[in-house]
PDB file of C-alpha atoms and ligand atoms in Angstrom:
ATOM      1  CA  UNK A1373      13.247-184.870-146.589  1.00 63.00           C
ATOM      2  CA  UNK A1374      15.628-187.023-144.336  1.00 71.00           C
ATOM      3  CA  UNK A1375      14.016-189.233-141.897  1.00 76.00           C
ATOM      4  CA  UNK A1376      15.283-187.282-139.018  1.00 77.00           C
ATOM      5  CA  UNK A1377      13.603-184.684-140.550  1.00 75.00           C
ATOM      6  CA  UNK A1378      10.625-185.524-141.193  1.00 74.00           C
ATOM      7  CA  UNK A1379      10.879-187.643-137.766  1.00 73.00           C
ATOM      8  CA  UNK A1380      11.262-184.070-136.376  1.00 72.00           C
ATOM      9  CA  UNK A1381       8.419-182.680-138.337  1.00 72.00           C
ATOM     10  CA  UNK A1382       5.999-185.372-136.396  1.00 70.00           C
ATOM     11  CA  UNK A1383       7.438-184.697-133.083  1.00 66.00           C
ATOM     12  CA  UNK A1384       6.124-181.128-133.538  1.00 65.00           C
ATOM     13  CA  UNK A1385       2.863-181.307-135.372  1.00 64.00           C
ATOM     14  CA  UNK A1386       2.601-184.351-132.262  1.00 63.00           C
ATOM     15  CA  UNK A1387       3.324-181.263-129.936  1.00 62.00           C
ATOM     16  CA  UNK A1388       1.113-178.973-131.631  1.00 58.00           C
ATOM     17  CA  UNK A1389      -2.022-181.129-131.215  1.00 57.00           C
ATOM     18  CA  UNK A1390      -1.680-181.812-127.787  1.00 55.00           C
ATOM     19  CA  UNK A1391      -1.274-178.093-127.286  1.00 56.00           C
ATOM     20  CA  UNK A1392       2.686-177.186-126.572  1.00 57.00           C
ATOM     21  CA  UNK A1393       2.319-174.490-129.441  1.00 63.00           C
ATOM     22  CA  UNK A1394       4.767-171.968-127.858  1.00 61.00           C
ATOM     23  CA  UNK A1395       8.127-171.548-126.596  1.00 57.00           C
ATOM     24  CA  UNK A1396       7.700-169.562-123.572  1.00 58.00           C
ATOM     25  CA  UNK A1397      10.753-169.305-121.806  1.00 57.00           C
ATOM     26  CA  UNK A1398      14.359-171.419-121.360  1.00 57.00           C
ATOM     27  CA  UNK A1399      12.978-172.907-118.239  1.00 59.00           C
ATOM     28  CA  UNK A1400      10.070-175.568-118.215  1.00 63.00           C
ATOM     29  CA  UNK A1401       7.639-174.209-115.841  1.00 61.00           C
ATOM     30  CA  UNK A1402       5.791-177.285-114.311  1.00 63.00           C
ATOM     31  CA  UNK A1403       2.095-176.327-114.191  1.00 59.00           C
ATOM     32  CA  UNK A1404       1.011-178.942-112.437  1.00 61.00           C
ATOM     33  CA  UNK A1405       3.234-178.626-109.346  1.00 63.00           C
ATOM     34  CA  UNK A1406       1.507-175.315-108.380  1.00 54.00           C
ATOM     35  CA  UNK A1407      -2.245-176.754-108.979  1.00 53.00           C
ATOM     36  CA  UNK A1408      -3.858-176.360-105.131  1.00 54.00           C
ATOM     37  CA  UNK A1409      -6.541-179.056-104.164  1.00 55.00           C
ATOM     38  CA  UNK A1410      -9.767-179.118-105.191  1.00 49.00           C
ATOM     39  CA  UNK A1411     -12.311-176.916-103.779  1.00 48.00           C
ATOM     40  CA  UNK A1412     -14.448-178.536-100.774  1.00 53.00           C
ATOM     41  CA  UNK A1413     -17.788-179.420-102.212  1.00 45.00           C
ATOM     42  CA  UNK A1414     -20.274-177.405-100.102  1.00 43.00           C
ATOM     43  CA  UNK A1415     -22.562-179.395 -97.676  1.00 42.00           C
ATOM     44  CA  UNK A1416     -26.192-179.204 -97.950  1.00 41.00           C
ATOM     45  CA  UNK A1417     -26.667-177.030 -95.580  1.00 42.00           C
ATOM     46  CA  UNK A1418     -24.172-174.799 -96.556  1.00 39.00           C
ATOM     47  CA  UNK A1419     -25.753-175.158-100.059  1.00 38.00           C
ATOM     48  CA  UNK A1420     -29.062-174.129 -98.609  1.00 37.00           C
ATOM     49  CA  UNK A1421     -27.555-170.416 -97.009  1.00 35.00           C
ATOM     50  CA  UNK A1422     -28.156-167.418 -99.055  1.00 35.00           C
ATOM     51  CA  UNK A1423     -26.033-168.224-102.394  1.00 32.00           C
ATOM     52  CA  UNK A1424     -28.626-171.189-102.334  1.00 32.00           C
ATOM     53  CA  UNK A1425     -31.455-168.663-103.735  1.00 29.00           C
ATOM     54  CA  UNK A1426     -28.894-167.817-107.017  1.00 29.00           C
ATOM     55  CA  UNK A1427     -28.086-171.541-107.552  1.00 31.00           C
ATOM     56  CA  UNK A1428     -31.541-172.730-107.835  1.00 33.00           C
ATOM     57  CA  UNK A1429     -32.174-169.678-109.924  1.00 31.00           C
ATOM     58  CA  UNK A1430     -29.083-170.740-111.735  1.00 30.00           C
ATOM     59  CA  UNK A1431     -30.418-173.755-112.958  1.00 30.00           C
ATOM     60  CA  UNK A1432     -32.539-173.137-115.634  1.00 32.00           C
ATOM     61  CA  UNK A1433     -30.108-170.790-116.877  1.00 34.00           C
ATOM     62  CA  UNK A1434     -27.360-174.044-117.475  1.00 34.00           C
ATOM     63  CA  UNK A1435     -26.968-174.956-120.708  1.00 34.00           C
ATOM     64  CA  UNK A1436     -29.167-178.000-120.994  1.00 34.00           C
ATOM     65  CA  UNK A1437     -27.250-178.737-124.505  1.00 36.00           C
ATOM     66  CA  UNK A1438     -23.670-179.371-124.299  1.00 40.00           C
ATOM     67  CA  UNK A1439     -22.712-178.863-120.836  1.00 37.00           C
ATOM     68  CA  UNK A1440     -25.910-179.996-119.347  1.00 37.00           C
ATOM     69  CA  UNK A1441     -25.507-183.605-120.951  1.00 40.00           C
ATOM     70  CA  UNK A1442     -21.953-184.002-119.211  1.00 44.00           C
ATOM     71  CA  UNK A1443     -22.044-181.500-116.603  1.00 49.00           C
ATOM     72  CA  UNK A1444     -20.079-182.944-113.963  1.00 51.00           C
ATOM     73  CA  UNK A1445     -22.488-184.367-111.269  1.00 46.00           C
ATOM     74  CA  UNK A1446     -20.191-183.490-107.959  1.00 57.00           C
ATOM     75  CA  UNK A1447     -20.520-180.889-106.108  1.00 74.00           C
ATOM     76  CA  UNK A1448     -17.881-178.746-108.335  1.00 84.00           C
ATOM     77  CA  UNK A1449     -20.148-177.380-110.364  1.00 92.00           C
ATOM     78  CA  UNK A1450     -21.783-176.405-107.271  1.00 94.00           C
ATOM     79  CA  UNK A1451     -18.751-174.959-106.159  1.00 94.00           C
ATOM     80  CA  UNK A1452     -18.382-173.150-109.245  1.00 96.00           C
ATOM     81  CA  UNK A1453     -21.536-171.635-108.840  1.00 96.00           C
ATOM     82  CA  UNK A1454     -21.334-170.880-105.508  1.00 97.00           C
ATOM     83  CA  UNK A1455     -18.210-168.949-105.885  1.00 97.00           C
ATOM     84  CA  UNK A1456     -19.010-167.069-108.842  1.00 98.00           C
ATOM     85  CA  UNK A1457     -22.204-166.021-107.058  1.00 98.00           C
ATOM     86  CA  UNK A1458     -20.764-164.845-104.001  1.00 98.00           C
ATOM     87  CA  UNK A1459     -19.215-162.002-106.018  1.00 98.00           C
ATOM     88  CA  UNK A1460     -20.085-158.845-105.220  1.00 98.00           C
ATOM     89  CA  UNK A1461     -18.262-156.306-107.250  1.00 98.00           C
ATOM     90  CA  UNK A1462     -15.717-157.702-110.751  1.00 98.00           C
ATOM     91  CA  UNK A1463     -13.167-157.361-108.631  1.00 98.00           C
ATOM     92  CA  UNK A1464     -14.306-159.882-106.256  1.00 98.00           C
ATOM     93  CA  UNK A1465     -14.767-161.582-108.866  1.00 98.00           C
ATOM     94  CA  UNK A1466     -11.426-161.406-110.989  1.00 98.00           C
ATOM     95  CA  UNK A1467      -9.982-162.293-107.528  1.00 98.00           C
ATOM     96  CA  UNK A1468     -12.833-165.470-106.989  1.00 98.00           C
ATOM     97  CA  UNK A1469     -11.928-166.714-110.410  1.00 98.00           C
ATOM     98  CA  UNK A1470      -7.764-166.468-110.001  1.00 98.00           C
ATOM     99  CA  UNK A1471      -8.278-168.289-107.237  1.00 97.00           C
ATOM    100  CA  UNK A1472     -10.319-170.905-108.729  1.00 97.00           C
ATOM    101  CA  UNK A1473      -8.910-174.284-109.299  1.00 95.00           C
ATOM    102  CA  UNK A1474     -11.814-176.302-110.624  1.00 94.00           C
ATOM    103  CA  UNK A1475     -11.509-175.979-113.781  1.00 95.00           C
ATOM    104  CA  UNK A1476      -8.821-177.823-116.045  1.00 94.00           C
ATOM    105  CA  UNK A1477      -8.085-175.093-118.259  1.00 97.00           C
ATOM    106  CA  UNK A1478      -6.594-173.038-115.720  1.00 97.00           C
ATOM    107  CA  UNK A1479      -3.556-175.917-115.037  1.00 96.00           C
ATOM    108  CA  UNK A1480      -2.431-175.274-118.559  1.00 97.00           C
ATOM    109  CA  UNK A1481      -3.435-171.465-119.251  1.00 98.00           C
ATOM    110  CA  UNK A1482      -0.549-168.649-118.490  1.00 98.00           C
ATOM    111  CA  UNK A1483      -3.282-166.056-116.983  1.00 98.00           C
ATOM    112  CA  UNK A1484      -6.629-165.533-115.897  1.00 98.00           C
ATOM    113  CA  UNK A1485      -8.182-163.187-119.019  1.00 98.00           C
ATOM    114  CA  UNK A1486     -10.750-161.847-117.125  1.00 98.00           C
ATOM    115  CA  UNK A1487     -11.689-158.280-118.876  1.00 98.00           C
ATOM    116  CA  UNK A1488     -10.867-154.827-120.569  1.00 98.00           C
ATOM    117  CA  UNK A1489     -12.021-152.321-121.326  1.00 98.00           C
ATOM    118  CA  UNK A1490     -14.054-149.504-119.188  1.00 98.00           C
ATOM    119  CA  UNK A1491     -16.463-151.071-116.425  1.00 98.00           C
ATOM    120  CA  UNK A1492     -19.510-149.894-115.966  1.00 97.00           C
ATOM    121  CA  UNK A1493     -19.197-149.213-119.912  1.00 98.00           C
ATOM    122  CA  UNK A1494     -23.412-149.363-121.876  1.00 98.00           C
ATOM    123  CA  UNK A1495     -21.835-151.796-124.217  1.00 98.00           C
ATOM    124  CA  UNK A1496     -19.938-155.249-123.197  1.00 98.00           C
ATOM    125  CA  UNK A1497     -18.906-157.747-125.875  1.00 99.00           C
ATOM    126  CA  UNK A1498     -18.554-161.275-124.936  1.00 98.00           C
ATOM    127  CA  UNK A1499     -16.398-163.563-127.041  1.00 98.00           C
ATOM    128  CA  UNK A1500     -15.385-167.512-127.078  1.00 97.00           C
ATOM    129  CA  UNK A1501     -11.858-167.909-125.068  1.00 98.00           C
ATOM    130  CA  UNK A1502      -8.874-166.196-124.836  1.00 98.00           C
ATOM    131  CA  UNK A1503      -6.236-167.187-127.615  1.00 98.00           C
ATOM    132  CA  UNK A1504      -2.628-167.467-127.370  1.00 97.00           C
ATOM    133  CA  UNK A1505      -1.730-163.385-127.345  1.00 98.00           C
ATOM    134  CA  UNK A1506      -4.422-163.663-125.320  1.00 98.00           C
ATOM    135  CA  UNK A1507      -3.032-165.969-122.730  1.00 98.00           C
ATOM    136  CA  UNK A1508       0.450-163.896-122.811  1.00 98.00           C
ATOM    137  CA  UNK A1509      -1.242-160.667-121.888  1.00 98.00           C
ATOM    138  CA  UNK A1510      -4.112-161.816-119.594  1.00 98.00           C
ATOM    139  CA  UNK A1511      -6.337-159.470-121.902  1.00 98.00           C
ATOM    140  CA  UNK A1512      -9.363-160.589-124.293  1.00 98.00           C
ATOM    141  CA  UNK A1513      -8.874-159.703-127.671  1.00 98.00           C
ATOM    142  CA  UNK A1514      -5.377-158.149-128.301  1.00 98.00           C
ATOM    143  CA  UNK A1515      -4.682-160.540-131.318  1.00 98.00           C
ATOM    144  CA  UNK A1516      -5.705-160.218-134.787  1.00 98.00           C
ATOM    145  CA  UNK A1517      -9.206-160.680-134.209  1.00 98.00           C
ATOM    146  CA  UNK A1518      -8.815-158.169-131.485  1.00 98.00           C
ATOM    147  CA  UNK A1519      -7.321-156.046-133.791  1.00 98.00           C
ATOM    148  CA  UNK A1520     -10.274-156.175-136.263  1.00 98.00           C
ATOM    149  CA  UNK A1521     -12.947-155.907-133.423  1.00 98.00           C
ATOM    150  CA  UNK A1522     -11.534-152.579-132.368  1.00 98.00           C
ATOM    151  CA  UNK A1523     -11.607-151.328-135.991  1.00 98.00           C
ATOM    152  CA  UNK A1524     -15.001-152.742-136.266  1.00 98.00           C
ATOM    153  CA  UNK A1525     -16.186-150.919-132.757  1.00 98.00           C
ATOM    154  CA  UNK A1526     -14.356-147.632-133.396  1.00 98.00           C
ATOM    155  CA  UNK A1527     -16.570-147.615-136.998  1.00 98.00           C
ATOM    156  CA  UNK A1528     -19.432-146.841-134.923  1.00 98.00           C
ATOM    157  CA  UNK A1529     -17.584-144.471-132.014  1.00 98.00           C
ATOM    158  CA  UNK A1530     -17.201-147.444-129.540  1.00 98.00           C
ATOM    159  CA  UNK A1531     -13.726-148.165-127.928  1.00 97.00           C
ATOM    160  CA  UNK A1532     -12.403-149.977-124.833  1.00 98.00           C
ATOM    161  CA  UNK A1533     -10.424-146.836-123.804  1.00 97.00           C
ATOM    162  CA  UNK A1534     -13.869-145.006-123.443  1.00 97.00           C
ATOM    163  CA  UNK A1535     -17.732-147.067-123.862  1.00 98.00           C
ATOM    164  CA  UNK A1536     -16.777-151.067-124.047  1.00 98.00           C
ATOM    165  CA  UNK A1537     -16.530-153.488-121.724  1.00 98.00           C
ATOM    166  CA  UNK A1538     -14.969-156.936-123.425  1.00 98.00           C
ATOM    167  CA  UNK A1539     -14.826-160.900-121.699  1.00 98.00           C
ATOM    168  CA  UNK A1540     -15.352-164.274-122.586  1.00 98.00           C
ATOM    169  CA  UNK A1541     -17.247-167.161-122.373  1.00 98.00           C
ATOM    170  CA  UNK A1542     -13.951-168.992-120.929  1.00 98.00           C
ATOM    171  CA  UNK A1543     -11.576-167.343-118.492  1.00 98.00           C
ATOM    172  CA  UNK A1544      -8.677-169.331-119.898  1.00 98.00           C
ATOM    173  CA  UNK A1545      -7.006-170.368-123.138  1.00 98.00           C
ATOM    174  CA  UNK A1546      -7.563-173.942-123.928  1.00 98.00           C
ATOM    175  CA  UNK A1547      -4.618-175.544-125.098  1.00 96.00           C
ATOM    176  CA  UNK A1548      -3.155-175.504-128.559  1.00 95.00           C
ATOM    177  CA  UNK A1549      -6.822-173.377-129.215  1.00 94.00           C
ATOM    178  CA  UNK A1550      -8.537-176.701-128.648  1.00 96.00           C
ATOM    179  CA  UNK A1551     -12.733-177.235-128.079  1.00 94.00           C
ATOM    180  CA  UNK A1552     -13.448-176.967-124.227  1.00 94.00           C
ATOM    181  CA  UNK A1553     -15.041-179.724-123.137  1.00 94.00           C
ATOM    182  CA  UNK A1554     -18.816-179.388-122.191  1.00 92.00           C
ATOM    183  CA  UNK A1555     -17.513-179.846-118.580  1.00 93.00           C
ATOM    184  CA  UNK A1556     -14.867-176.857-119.078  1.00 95.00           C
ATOM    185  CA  UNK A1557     -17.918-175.322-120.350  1.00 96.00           C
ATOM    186  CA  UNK A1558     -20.272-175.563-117.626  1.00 95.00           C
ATOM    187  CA  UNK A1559     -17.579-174.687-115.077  1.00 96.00           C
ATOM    188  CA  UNK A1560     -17.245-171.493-116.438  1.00 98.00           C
ATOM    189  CA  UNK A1561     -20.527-170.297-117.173  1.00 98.00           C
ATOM    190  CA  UNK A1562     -21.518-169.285-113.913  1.00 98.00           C
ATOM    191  CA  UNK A1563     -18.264-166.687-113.891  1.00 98.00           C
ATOM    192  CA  UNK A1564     -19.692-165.688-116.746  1.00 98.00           C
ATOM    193  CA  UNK A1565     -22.947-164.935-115.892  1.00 98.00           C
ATOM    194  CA  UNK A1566     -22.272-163.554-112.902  1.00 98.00           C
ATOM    195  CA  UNK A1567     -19.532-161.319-114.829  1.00 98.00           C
ATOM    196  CA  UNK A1568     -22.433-159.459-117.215  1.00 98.00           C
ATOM    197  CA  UNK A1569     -24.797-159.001-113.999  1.00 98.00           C
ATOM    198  CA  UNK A1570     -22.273-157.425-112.205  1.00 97.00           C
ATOM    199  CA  UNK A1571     -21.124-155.560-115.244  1.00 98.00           C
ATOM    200  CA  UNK A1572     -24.749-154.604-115.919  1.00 97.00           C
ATOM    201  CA  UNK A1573     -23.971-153.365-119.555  1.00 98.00           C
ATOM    202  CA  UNK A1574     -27.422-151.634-121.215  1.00 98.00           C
ATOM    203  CA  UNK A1575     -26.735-154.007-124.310  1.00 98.00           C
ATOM    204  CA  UNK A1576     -24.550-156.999-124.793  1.00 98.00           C
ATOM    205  CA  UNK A1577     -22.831-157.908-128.003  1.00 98.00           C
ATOM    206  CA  UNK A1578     -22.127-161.370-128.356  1.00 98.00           C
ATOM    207  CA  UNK A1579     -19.605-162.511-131.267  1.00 98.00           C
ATOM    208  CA  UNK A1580     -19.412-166.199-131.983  1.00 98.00           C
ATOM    209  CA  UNK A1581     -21.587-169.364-131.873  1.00 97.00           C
ATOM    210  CA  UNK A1582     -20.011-170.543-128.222  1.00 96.00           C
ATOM    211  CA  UNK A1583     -20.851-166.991-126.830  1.00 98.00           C
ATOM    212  CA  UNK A1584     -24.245-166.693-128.352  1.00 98.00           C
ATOM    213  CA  UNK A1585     -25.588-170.369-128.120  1.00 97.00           C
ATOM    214  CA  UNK A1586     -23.466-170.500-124.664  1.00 97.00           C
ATOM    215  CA  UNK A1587     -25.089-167.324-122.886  1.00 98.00           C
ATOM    216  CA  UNK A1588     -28.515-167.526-124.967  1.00 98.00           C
ATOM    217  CA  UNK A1589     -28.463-171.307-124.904  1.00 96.00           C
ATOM    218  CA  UNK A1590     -29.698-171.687-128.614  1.00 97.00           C
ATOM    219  CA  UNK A1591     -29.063-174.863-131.055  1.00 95.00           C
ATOM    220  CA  UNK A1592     -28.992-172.890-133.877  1.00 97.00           C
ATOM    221  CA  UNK A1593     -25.735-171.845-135.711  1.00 97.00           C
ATOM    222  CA  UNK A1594     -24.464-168.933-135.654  1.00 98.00           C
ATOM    223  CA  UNK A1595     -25.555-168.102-139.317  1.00 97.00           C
ATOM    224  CA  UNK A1596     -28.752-168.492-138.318  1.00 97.00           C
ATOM    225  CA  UNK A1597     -28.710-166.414-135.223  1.00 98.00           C
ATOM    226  CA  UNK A1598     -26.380-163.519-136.506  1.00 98.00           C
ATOM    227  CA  UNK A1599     -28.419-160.060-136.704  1.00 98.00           C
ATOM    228  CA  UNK A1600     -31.109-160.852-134.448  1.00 98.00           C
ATOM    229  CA  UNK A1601     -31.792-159.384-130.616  1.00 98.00           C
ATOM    230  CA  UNK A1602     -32.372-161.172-128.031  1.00 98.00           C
ATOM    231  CA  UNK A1603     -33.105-160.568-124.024  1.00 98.00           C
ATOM    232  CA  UNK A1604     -30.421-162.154-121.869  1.00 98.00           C
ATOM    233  CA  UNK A1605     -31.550-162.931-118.413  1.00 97.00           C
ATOM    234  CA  UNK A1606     -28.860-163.444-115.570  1.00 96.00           C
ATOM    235  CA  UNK A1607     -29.539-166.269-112.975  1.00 96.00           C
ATOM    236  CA  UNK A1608     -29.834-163.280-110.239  1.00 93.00           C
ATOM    237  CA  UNK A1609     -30.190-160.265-112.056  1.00 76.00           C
ATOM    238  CA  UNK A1610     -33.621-158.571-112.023  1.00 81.00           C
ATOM    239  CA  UNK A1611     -34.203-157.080-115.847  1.00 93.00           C
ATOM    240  CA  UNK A1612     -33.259-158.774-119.259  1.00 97.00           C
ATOM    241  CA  UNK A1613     -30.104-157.197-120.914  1.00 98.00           C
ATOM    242  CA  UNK A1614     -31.088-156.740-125.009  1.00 98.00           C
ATOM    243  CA  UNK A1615     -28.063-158.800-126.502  1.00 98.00           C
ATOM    244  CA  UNK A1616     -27.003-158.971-130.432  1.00 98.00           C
ATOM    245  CA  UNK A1617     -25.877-162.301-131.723  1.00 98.00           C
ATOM    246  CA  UNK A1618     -22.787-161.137-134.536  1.00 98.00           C
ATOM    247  CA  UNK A1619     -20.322-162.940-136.063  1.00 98.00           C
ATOM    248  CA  UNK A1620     -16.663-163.598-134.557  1.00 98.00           C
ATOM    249  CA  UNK A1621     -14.245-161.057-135.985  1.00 98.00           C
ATOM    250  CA  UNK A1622     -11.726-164.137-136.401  1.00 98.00           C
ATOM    251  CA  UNK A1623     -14.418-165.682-138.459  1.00 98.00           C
ATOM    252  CA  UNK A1624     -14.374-162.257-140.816  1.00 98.00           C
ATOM    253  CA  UNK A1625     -10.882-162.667-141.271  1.00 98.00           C
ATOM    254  CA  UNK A1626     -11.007-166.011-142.656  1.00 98.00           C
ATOM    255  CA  UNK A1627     -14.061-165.192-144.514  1.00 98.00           C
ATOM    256  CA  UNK A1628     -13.949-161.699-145.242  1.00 98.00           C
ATOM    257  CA  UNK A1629     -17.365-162.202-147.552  1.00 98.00           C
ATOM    258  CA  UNK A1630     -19.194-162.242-144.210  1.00 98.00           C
ATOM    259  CA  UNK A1631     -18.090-158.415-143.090  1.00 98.00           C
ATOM    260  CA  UNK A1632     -21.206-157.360-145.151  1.00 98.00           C
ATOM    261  CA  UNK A1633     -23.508-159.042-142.318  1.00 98.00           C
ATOM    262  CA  UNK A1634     -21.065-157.843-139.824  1.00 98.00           C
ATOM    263  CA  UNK A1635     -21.123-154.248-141.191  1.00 98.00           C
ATOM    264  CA  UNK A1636     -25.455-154.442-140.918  1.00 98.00           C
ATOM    265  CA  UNK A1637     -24.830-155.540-137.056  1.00 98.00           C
ATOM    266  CA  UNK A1638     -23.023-153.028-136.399  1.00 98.00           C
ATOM    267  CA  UNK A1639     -25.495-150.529-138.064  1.00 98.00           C
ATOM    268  CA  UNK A1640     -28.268-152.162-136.226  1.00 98.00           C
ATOM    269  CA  UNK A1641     -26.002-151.596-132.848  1.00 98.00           C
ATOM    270  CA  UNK A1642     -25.871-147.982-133.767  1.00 98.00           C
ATOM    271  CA  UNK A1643     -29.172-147.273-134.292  1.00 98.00           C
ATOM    272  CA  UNK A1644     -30.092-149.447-130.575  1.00 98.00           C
ATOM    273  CA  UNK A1645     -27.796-147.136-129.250  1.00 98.00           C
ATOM    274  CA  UNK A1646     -28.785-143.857-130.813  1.00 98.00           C
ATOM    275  CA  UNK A1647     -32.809-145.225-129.505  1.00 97.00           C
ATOM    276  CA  UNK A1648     -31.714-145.965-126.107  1.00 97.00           C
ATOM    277  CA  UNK A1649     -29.974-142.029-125.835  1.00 97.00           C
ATOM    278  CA  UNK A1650     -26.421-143.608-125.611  1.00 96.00           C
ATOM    279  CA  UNK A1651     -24.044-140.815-126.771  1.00 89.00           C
ATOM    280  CA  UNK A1652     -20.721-142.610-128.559  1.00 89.00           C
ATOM    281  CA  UNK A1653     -18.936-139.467-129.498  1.00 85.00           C
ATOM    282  CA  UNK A1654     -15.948-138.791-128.450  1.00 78.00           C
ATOM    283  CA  UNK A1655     -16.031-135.416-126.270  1.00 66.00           C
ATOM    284  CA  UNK A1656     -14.114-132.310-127.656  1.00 49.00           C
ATOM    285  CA  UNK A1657     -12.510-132.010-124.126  1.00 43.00           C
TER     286      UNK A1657
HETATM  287  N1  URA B1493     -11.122-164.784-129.534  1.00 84.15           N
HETATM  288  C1  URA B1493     -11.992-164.643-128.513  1.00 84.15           C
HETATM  289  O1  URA B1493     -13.127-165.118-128.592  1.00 84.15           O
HETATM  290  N2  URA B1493     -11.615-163.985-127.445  1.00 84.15           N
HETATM  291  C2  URA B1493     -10.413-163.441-127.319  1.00 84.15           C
HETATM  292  O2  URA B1493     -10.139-162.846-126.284  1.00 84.15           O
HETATM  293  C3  URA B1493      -9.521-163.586-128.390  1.00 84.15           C
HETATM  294  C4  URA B1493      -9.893-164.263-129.488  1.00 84.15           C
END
């Protein structure tokens, strides 16, 4: 290979890692110029009004693991909170969290993913962060893995046109499909939370170790966890939701060995739903 080449080569892979992974357009779009300040942090007596009940309730419910450790000490967490709790219907929410500007991702995302899917649906899937097809359509799971969870769903007469409800852990696509930082984390776990309350799903599926040890805040991996139930409790929200820990469909595709397990889940899924008098078949009509 020449040097320019290969000189060429590294400028990429340099561009890669730092997250430029797609050609978007002719015209640079400068991100940052469009970033608004950041929000006010809320005074303590504003902190102590109504949303003050939720926060405090909030606590125990932040990850004391990851984000915990480097949660971000200001008030935007507080903020975060704050706003995600003042929602009172998704949309007030999708239009709370598009407006949102504390949390890095967002400078370098292309949309907000917030949802799809039918809300109000019995079942709601939760996954890790919105990829790069993802990021282009401002939908969750519309890549590959998307692809495959839909295939997976439909095996048991579940579909987003009809019974599912799908989000994510993370609102917006890290860059170049990087970890979020435990701050990036924490900032978006209360949007979270306060997505599935609001949602109020009968039973959550959760695919991946970030969603389950996120939302269930479990050290274990994700083999471990994978098949078993658990109850998820919202900061605010009054009963458990029954949640199943499964594996990531992009994890089945690089491992297709695992789609055994995956298969059982879904079985097990079935069967919950069959218990609780959830009817998945499609009607004749
Ligand atoms: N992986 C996820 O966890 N979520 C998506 O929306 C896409 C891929």
């Amino acid at each position: 290979m020449s040097d320019s080449r290969a000189a060429a080569r590294a400028l990429l892979g340099w561009y890669v890692d730092a997250g430029v992974d797609e050609p978007m357009g002719d015209i640079a779009v400068d991100r940052f110029a469009s970033v608004r300040p950041p929000p006010q942090i809320p005074t303590v007596a504003a902190a102590a009004k109504p949303v003050a009940t939720v926060a405090q309730q909030a606590e125990p419910q932040a990850r004391p693991t990851r984000p915990a450790r480097a949660a971000p000490v200001d008030g935007s967490l507080g903020a975060a909170r704050s706003a995600a709790f003042s929602a009172k219907t998704l949309e007030e929410l999708r239009g709370i969290l598009q407006a949102f500007d504390g949390c890095p991702l967002k400078v370098t995302a292309t949309n907000t993913v917030f949802a799809d899917g039918v809300p109000g649906a019995p079942v709601m899937v939760v996954g890790e962060a919105p990829g790069a097809d993802e990021d282009r359509a401002g939908r969750p799971f519309v890549g590959l893995s998307g692809q495959l969870l839909d295939r997976m769903l439909a095996t048991i007469g579940l579909d987003r046109q009809r019974n599912v409800y799908i989000s994510n852990v993370l609102p917006w696509r890290p860059p170049g499909n990087r970890n979020p930082t435990d701050n990036e984390m924490a900032m978006c776990l209360p949007f979270i939370q306060r997505h599935i309350e609001l949602a109020a799903p009968r039973v959550l599926v959760l695919v991946g170790g970030t969603s389950v040890k996120t939302l269930l805040d479990r050290q274990e991996g994700i083999t471990r966890l994978r098949g078993r139930w658990f109850d998820w409790q919202g900061p605010s929200a009054a009963a458990a939701v029954p949640a199943l820990a499964t594996y990531h469909p992009a994890y089945l595709l690089r491992s297709p060995g695992q789609k055994a397990s995956a298969w059982k889940d879904l079985l097990a899924l079935k069967r919950w739903l069959v218990e609780a008098g959830i009817n998945t078949a499609a009607s004749d009509t």
